[in-house]
Each structure stands twice: as C-alpha cells, then as structure tokens.
Short mmCIF file of C-alpha atoms in Angstrom, two decimals:
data_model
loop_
_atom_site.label_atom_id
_atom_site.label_comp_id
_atom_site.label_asym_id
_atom_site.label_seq_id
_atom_site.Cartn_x
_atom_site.Cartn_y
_atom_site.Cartn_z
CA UNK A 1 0.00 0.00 0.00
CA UNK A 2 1.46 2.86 -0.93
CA UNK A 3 1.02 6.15 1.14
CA UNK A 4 1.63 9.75 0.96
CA UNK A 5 1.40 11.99 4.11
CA UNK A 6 0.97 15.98 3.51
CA UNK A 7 2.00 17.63 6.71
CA UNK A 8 1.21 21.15 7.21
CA UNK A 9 2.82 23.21 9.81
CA UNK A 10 0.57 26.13 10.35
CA UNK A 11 0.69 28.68 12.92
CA UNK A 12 -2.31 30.12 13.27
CA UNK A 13 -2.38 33.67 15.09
CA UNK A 14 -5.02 34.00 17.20
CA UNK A 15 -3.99 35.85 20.54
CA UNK A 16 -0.83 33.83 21.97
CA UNK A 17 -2.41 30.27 20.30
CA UNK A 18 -1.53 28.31 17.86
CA UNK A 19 -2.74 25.37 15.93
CA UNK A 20 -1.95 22.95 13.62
CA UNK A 21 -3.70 21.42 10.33
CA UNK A 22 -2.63 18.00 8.98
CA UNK A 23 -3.48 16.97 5.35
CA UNK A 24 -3.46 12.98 4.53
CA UNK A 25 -2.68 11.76 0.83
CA UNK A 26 -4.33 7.64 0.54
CA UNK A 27 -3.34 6.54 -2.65
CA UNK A 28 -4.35 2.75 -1.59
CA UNK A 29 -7.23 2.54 -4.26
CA UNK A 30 -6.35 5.36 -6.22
CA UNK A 31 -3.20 8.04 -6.01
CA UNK A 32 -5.28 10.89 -7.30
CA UNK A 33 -7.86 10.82 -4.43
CA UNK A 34 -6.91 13.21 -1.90
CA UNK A 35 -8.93 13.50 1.54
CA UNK A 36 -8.48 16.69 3.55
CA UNK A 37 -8.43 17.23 6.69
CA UNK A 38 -7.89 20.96 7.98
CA UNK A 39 -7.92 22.61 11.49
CA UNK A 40 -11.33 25.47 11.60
CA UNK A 41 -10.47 27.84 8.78
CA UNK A 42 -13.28 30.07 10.61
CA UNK A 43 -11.26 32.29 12.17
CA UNK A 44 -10.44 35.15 10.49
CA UNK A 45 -7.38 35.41 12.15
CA UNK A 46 -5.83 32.39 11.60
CA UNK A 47 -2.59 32.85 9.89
CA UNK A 48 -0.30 29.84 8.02
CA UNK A 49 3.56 30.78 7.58
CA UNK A 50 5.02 27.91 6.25
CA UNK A 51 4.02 24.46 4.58
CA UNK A 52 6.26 21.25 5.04
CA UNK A 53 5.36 18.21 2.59
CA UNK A 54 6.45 14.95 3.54
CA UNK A 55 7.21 12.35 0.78
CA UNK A 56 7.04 9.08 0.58
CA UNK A 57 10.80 8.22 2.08
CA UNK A 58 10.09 10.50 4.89
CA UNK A 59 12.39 13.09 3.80
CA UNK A 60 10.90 16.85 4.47
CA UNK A 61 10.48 19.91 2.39
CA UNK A 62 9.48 23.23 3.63
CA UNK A 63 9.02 26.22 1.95
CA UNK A 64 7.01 29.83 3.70
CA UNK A 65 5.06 32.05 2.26
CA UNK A 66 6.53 35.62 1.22
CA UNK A 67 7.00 38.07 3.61
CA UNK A 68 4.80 40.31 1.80
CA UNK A 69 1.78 37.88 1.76
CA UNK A 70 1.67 38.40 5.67
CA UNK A 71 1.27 42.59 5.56
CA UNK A 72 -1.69 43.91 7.27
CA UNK A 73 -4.49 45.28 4.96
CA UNK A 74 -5.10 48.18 7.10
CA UNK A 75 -0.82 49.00 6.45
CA UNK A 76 -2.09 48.90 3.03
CA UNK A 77 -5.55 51.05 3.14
CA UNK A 78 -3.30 54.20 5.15
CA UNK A 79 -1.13 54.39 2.28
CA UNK A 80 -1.81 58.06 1.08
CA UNK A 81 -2.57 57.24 -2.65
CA UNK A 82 -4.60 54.35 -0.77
CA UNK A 83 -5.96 56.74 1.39
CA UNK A 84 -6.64 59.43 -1.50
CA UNK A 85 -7.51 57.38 -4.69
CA UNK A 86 -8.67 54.43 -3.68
CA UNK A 87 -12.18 53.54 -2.64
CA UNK A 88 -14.36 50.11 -2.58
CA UNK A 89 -16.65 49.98 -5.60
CA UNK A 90 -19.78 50.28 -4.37
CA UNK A 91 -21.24 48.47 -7.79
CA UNK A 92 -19.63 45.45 -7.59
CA UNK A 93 -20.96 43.11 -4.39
CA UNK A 94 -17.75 41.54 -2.99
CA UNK A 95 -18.73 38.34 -0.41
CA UNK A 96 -16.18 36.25 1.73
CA UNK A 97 -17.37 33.25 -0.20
CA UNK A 98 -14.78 31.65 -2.26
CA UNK A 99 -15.92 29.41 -5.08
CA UNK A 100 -14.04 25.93 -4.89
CA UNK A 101 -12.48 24.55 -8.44
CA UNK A 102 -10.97 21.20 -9.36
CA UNK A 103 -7.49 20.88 -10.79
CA UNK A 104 -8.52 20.73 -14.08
CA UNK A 105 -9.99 23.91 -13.79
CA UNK A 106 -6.89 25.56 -12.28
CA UNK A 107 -4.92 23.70 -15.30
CA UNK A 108 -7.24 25.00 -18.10
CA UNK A 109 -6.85 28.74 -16.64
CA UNK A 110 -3.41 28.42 -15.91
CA UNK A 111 -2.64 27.48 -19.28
CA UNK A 112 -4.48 29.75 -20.97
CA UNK A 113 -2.94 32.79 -19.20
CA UNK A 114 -1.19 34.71 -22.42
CA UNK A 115 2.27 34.22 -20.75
CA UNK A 116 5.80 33.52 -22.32
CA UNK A 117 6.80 31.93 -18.71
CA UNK A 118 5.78 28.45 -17.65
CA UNK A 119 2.95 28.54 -15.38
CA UNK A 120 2.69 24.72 -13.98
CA UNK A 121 -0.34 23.51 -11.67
CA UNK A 122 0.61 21.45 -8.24
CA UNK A 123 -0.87 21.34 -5.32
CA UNK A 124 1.98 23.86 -4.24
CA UNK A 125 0.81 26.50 -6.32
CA UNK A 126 -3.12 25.47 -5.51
CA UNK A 127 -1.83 26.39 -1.81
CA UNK A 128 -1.12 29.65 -2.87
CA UNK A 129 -4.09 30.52 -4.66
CA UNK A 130 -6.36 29.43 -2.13
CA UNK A 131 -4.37 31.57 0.15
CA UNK A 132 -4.66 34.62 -2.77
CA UNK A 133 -8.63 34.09 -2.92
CA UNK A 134 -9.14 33.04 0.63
CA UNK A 135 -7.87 35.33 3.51
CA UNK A 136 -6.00 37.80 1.49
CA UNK A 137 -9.08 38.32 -1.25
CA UNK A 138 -9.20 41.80 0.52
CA UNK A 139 -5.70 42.33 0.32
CA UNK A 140 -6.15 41.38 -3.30
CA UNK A 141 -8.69 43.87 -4.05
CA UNK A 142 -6.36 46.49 -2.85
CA UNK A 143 -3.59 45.25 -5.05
CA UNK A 144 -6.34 44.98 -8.02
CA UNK A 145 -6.73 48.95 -7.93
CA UNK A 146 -2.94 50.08 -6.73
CA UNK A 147 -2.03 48.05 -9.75
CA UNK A 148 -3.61 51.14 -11.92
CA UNK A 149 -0.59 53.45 -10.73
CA UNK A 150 1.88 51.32 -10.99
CA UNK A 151 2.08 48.61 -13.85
CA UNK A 152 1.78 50.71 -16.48
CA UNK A 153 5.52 51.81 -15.19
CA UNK A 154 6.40 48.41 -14.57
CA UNK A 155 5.37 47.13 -18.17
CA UNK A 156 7.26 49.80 -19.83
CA UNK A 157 10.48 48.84 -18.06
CA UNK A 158 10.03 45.72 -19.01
CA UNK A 159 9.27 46.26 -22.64
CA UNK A 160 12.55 48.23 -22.51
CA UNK A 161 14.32 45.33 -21.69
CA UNK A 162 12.24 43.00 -23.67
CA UNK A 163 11.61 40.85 -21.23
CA UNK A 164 7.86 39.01 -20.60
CA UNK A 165 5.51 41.40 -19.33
CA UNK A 166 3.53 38.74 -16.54
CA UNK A 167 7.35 39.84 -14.28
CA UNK A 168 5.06 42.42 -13.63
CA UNK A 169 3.28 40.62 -11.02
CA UNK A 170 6.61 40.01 -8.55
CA UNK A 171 6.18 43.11 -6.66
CA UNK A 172 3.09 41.40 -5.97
CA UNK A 173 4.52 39.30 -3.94
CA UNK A 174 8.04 41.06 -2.82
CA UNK A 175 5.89 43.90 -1.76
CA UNK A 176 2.22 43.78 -1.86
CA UNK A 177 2.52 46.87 -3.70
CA UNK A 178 3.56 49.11 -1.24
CA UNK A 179 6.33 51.30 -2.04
CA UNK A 180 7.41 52.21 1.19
CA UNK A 181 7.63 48.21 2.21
CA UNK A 182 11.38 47.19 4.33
CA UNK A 183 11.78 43.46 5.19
CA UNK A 184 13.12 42.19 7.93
CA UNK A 185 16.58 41.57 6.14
CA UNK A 186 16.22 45.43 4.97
CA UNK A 187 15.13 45.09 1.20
CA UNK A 188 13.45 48.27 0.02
CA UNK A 189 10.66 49.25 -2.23
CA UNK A 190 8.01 47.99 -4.70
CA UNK A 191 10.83 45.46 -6.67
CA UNK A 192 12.40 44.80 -2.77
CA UNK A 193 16.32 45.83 -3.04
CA UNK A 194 19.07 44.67 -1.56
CA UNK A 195 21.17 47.62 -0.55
CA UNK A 196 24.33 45.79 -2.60
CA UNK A 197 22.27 44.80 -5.44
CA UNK A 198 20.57 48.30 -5.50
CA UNK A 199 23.78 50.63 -5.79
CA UNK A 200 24.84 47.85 -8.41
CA UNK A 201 22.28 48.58 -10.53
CA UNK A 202 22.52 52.41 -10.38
CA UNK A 203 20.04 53.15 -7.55
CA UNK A 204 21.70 55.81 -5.11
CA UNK A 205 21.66 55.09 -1.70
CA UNK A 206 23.04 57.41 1.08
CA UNK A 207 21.73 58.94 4.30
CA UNK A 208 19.32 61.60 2.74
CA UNK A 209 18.19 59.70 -0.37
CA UNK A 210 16.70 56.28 -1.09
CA UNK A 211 16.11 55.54 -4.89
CA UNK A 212 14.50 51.69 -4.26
CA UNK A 213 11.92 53.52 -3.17
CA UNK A 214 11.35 55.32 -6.35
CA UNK A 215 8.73 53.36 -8.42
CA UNK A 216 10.64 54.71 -11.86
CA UNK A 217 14.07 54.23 -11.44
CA UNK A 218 13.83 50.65 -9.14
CA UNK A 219 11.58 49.58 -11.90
CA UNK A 220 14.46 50.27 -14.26
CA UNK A 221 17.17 48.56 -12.22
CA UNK A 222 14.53 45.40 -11.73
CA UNK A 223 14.21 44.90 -15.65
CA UNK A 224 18.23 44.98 -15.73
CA UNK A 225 18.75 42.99 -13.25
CA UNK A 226 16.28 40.05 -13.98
CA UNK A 227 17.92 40.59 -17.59
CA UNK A 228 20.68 39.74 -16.53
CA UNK A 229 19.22 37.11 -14.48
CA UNK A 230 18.42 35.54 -17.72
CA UNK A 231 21.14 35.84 -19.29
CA UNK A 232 23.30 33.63 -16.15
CA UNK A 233 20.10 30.83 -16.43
CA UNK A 234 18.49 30.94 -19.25
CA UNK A 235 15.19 29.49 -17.90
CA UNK A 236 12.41 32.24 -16.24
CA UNK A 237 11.74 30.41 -12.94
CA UNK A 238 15.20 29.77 -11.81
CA UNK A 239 15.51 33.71 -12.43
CA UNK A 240 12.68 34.64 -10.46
CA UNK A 241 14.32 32.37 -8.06
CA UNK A 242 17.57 33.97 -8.16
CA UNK A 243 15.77 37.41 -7.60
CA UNK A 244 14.81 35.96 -4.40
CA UNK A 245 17.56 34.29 -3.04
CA UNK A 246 20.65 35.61 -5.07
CA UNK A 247 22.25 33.59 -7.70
CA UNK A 248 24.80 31.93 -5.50
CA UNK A 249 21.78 30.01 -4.05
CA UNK A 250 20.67 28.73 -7.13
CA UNK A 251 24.15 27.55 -8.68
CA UNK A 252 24.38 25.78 -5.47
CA UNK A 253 20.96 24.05 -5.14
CA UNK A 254 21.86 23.27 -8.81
CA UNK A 255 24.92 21.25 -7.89
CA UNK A 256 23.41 19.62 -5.06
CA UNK A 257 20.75 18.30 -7.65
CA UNK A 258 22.98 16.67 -9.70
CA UNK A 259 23.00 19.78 -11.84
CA UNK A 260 19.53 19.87 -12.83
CA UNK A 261 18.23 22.99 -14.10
CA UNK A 262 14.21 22.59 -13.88
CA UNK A 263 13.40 24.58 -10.48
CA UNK A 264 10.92 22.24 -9.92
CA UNK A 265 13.97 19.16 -9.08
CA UNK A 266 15.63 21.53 -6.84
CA UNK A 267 13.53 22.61 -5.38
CA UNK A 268 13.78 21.00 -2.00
CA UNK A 269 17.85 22.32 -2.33
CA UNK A 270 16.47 25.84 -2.37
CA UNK A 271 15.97 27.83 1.16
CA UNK A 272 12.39 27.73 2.64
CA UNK A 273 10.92 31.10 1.24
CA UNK A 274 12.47 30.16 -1.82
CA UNK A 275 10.84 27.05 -2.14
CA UNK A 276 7.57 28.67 -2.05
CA UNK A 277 8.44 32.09 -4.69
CA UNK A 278 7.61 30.58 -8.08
CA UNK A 279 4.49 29.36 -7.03
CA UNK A 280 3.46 32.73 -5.52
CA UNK A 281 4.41 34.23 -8.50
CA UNK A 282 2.60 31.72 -11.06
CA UNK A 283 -0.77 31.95 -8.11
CA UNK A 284 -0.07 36.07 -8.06
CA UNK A 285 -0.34 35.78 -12.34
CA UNK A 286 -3.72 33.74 -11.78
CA UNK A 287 -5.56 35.30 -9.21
CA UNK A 288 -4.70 39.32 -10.73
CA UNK A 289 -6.04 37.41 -14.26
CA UNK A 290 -9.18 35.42 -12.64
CA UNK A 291 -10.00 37.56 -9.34
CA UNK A 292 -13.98 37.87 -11.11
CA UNK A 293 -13.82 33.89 -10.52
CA UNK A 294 -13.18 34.25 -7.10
CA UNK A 295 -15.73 37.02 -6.37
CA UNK A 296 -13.01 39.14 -5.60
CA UNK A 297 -14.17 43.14 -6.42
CA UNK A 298 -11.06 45.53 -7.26
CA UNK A 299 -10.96 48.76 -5.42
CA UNK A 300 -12.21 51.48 -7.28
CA UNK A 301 -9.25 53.91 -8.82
CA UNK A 302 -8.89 57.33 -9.41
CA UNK A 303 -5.69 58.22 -11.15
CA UNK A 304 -3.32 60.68 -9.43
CA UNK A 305 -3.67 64.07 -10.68
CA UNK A 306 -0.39 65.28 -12.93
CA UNK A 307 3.01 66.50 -11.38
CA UNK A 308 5.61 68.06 -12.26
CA UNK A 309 9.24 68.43 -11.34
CA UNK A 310 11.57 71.71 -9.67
CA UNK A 311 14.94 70.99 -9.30
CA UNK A 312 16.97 72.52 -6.24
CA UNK A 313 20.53 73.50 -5.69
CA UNK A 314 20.12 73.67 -2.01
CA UNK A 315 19.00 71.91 1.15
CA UNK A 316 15.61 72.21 1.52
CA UNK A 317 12.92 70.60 4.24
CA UNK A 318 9.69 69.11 2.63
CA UNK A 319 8.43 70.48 6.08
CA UNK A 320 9.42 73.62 4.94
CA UNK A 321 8.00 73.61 1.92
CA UNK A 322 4.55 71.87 3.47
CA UNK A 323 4.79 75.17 5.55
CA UNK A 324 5.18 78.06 3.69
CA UNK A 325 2.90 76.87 0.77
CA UNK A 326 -0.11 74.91 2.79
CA UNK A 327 1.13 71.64 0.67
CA UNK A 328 -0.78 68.42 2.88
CA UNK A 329 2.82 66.66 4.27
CA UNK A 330 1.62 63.43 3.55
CA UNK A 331 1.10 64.46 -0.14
CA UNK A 332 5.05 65.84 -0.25
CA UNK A 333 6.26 62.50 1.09
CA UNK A 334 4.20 59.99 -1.36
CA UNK A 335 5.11 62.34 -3.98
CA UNK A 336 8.78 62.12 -2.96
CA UNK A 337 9.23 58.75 -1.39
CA UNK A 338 13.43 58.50 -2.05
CA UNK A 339 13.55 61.22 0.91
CA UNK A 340 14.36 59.40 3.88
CA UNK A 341 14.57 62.30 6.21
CA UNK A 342 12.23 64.70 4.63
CA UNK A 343 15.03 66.61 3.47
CA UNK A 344 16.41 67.19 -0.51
CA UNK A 345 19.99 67.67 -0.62
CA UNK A 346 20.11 70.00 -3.24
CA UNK A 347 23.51 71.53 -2.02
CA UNK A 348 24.81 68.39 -2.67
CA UNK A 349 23.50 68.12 -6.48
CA UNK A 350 21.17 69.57 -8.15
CA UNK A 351 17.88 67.53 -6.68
CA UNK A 352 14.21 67.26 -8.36
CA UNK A 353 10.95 67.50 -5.99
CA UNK A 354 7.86 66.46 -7.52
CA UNK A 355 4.48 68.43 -6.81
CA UNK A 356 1.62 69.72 -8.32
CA UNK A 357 2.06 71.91 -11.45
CA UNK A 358 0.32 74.90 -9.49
CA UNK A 359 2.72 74.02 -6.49
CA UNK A 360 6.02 73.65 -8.42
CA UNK A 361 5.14 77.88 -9.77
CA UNK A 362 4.06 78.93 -6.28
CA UNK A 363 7.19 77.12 -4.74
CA UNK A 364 9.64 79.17 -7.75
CA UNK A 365 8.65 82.47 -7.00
CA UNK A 366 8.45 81.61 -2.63
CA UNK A 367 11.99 80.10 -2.73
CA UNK A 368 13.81 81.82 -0.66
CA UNK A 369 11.00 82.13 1.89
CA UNK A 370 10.32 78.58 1.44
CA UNK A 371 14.49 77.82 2.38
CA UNK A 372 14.50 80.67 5.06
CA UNK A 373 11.50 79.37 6.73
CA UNK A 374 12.73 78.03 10.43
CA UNK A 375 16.02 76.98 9.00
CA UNK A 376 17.65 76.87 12.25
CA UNK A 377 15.51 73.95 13.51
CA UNK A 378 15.56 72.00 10.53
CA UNK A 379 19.50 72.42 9.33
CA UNK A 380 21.36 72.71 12.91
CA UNK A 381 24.31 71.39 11.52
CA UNK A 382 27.17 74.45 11.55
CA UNK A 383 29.19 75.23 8.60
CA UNK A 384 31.80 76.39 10.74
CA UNK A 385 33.03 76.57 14.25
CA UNK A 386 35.82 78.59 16.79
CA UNK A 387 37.88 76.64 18.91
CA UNK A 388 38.64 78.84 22.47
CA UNK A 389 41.52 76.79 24.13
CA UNK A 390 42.69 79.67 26.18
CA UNK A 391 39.12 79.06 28.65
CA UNK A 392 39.49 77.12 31.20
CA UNK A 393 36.40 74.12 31.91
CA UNK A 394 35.73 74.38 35.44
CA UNK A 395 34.27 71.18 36.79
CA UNK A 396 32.28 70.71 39.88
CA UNK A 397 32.76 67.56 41.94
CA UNK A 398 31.50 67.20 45.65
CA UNK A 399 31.20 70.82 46.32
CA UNK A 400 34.66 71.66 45.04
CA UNK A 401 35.90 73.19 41.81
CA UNK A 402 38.58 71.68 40.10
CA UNK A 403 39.87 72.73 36.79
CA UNK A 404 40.11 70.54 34.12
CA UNK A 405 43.76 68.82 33.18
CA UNK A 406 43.30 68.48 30.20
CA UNK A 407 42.29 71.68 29.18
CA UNK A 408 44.82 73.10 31.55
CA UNK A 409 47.46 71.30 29.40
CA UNK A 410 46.07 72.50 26.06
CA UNK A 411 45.97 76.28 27.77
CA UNK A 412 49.46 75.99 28.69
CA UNK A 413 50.43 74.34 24.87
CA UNK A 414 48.55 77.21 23.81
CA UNK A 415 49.99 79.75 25.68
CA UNK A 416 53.77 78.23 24.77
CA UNK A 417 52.73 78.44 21.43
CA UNK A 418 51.79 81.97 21.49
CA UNK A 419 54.82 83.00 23.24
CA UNK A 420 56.98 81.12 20.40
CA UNK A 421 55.39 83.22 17.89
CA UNK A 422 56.12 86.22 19.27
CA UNK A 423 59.64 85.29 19.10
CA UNK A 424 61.18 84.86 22.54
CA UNK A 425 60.58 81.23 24.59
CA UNK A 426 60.75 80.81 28.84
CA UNK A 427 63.44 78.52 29.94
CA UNK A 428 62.06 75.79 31.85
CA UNK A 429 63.72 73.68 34.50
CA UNK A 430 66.69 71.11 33.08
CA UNK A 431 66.43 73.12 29.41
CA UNK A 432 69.72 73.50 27.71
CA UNK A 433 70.36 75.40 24.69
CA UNK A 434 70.00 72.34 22.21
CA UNK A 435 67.22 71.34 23.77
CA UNK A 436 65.47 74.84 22.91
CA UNK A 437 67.11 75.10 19.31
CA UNK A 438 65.56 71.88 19.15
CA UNK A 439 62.06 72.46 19.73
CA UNK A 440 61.81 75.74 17.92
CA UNK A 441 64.49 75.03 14.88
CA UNK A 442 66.86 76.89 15.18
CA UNK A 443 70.54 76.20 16.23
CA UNK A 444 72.86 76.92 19.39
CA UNK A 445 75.07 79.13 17.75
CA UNK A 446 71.98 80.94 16.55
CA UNK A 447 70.39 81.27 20.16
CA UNK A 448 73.84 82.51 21.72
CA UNK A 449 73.95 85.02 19.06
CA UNK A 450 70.26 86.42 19.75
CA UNK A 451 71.07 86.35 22.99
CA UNK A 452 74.27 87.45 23.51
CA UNK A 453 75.09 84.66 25.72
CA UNK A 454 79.49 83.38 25.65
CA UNK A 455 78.59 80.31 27.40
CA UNK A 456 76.27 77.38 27.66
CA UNK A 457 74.79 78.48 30.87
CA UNK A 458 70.99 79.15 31.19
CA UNK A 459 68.70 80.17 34.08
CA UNK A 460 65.39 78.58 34.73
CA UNK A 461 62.08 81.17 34.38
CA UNK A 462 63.99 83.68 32.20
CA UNK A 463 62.78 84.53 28.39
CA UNK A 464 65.38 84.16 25.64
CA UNK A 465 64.72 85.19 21.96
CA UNK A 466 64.56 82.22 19.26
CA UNK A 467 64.05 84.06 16.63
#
C-alpha cells in the first residue's frame, strides 16, 4: 500500500495560540484521491507561515510564504494614494465566499494565461491561490486597484528590456505593492532591493536619499537585473528564483541536484521562502487574471492628478515647503518617497521634488521664503566653528571646583605656542640650549647670538629670543 502523508505546519495567530492542520494523501485505491483534513479555517485570524510536505521516504520539504503575503491590509488602506484614490466599488458586491475549483480547472486557466513563462499547476501552487482568494481576497482587491498606478511603469520597463511582461506581477509578492515596504533583512521598495544589489544597478543610496523607493528608477534597475538574471540561467523560474535568493543560491541548489536545471527538481535544495516564490508568482499571475472567478471586487481607482518636477541646488525641508505653501505633508512625502529624512539635498546636487504643477510655480517664485523658513531647527548642523583653548572648563565635583587637566594642558600648549610666535621662549627647568634650538628650529650658535650669551649656561624662568 502505498502512502503519501501531507504535513502542514501552520501557525495560526489568534492571541498567543496556535494550531496545527494535517493533510493525509491515501493513494491505496487510487493516487489521485486526496482526503483533507484541515484545522477550523473560521477564524479570520488564523494565519499559516510555512508548509512542510512529507514524501514518501520520509524526507521533508518546507518552503514559507513571502514576507509580503503576511502585511496587514489596514498598512495597506493608510497608504496616502490608498488613502486618496482608492475607494471600494460600491457596484460590484464583494462576499467572503470563495468558489471551490478542481485541478482541471486551475490547469485549463493556468494554461491559458497569455504568458511567455511556464505557469505549472501542483498542489503547491493550488496552496497559494487558495491563500490569494481566501484570507487575502481583501488584500487582493487592494492590489487589483494600486495596480492602476503602478504597472503601467512596470510594463514599460520591461518592454525596454524585452523581457515578458507577466514579471510584472513580482512586486506582488516582494511587496504587496507598497512602495514604502522594508523586510526584515532590509530590502526596500516595490521590486524589494538589496542595498548591494541596488547601488549595483545604479540606484543611489546614502543617508538623505533612497532611490528603491522610487517606483521609476527601481523599476528600471529590476528589468536589468532580472535581464541579466536571464542571461546567467536561461530558464524564467530559476531567475525569479535567483531574484529571491541571489544567484549563489541557485548555482548551489543546482549542484546539489545533480546539476539539474528545472526549479521544480531543486527545489527541496532551495531555502524555505524560496521554495515557495515561483508558485506565488505563477498563483499572483492567476488570481490578478481570474479575481472575477473568485468574487473578488477591485478597489475602485482614481488616477493621481499630474506632477511636475523643480529641481533645487540647495537643502531644503519638505516640512518647509509643506509650511510656507499649505502643501498636505503626507502628499510631499508619497510624492517624494526617495527622501528618507524629509530633506532634498540639493547643495549636494542639483535635486528634483515632484508636486503639483500649481505648487512647483508657487514654490519658484516663494523660494527663498520657502528655504529661510525656520532653518535653524531644521539644518542645525554648523558650517563652521571657533575653537577657544585659552578658557578654562571648570568642573564641579563634591562641592569643590577643580579645573580641568586636560584643558589646563592644552591652555598651557597654547599659551607656549603663542609666546613662540612672538619670538622669545621661557626657559624651563633642566632646558639646555640644544634642547630649545631643538624644539623651535633653530641652532645653538643661533640662540647665543640672539642672545648674547658666551657660554652654555641658562637660568630657569627667564625669556630668551629664538628668533
């Protein structure tokens, strides 16, 4: 009799519980038949991380679910475009019931998606849909009407590089579409940076600007870099893969496969979140394509209104700027997102900020207000500074005052200093005349000369001239 056993690990967050669901595979009268048997999916709450399947030798594969699939919808809803152009569509009647389809149904979709990437059924990727059009069909309806700002960017990137379109969908799943996302390993953005990979591909990084968090240019540097991608592997899921996990990962879970190239055989080689990328991305490409199936209603849109660009040549505070002109903050930063600090170096480089047409003319002619504007408070930083060594710190200690030593030692360097300068120097105790030539470069037979001294001799506390 032969047997397959489908474990799933789940933990379910509800409060400090957890639970766990169990799924059983009989193949003794036939190996298609598959009986189920799940844990209460009631609870809205509940919350599944990672799968493990267990094959028939016992061995174990796990794989988790993107970081990304786990963001909270109300994260997502306080976005300011959310916030601003994005509202439920009060014509179409969205329900928490999700239609149930058989495999062949999946199959026949799947397959007639118009992609140039392989997009496979398995119950893997059947895991991930049902967890697309199950508990994150909300989250999904968000995506459905962010995905009106930003694809058309993404697609044109990735005409650019001629690569297939459907790569679209992967900040679906690196990101959930929100541009401001940071993982807990610190990738950035819609496409999900690396700081390394980022500056590789031309996206500036320092402690004033962030450009993986510009949907434009980190579009740009994705399309390159999954190029590229292609051009190490040759096949589109291993690339997708790599975009995950770095190539390294997959030349190695390559080699550990016997050097089989279908991501499908090394797959249990790959790390866990890994493991479970492709088929987000293939369930990400069905459920954007067949979300009407699901009874899944996209947020209503509104496109942005048009912007336009002024470009700077000095610091400036989009505080300040919110300020003087009556500009909504909120609006500044989500038009601006690469400004970590609120602030545009413009004294570094010439720097763009993006506003409203209107605002970029009222914002020319306020300038210098606009830059003036509490500029003490927002730039602290002093261009330059006096040092006063001659001061003494006094210090106060159990009731006494002490003065400092080391400041008393600077004074007195100071003070030596001074004295040198002026051209005569104060003998201390032990000196001798090449000791003092020495230290102020000159010679004896210079010093006896200025001084009008016949011998060696020298008296502690008196002034001689060096110079």
């Amino acid at each position: 009799m032969n047997k397959k056993i489908l474990l799933i690990a789940a933990m379910l967050l509800s409060g400090l519980c957890s639970m766990q669901a169990q799924i059983e595979v009989d193949d003794e009268e036939d190996e298609d038949d598959v009986e189920l048997m799940e844990g209460d999916d009631d609870e809205e709450d509940e919350e599944t991380d990672e799968v493990t399947i267990i094959d028939q030798e016992g061995n174990e594969e796990e794989f988790e679910f993107p970081e990304a699939m786990d963001y909270d919808l109300d994260s997502l809803l306080n976005l300011y475009h959310s916030k601003t152009y994005l509202t439920p569509d009060d014509d179409c009647r969205m329900t928490d019931e999700n239609p149930v389809f058989s495999k062949e149904v999946y199959i026949d979709r799947l397959r007639r998606m118009p992609t140039i990437m392989e997009m496979p059924y398995n119950e893997v990727v059947e895991k991930f849909i049902e967890r697309y059009t199950g508990r994150l069909r909300h989250s999904v309806s968000f995506m459905l009407g962010a995905a009106n700002f930003y694809m058309p960017l993404f697609e044109e990137a990735l005409e650019a590089y001629q690569l297939p379109l459907e790569l679209k969908y992967l900040p679906v799943i690196e990101s959930a579409l929100k541009p401001s996302a940071v993982s807990r390993v610190g990738a950035t953005g819609l496409w999900q940076f690396m700081l390394t990979t980022g500056k590789d591909y031309g996206l500036q990084v320092n402690n004033y600007i962030d450009e993986r968090r510009d949907p434009v240019k980190a579009s740009y540097a994705a399309a390159h870099y999954l190029s590229d991608l292609y051009k190490i592997f040759g096949d589109w899921n291993l690339v997708i893969a790599a975009y995950n996990c770095g190539p390294a990962n997959i030349n190695k879970a390559i080699h550990r496969a016997g050097g089989d190239k279908d991501y499908w055989k090394i797959y249990p080689f790959l790390p866990r979140e890994t493991r479970g990328y492709v088929p987000a991305f293939i369930a990400a490409n069905y459920v954007m394509n067949y979300y009407c199936e699901h009874n899944i209603c996209p947020m209503r849109s509104q496109l942005p209104l048009k912007t336009d660009t002024v470009v700077v040549n000095r610091n400036v505070d989009l505080r300040q700027i919110a300020a003087v002109l009556g500009i909504d903050i909120e609006m500044l930063r989500a038009l601006n997102p690469v400004y970590r600090r609120d602030v545009v170096p413009g004294l570094t480089k010439p720097t763009a900020i993006r506003m409203l047409p209107n605002d970029v003319v009222r914002f020319i002619d306020q300038q210098d207000s606009i830059c003036n504007y509490n500029a003490s408070n927002y730039f602290a930083k002093r261009d330059e500074v006096e040092v006063d060594e001659g001061r003494p710190v006094v210090v106060r200690s159990k009731g006494k005052t002490t003065r400092s030593k080391r400041q008393a030692a600077r004074s007195k360097k100071a003070r030596r200093q001074r004295t040198a300068k002026a051209g005569s120097v104060t003998v201390r105790k032990g000196d001798t005349l090449g000791a003092i030539a020495k230290r102020n470069g000159t010679t004896v037979a210079k010093l006896k000369k200025l001084n009008g001294l016949r011998g060696n001799n020298i008296q502690a506390g008196k002034k001689i001239r060096v110079k």
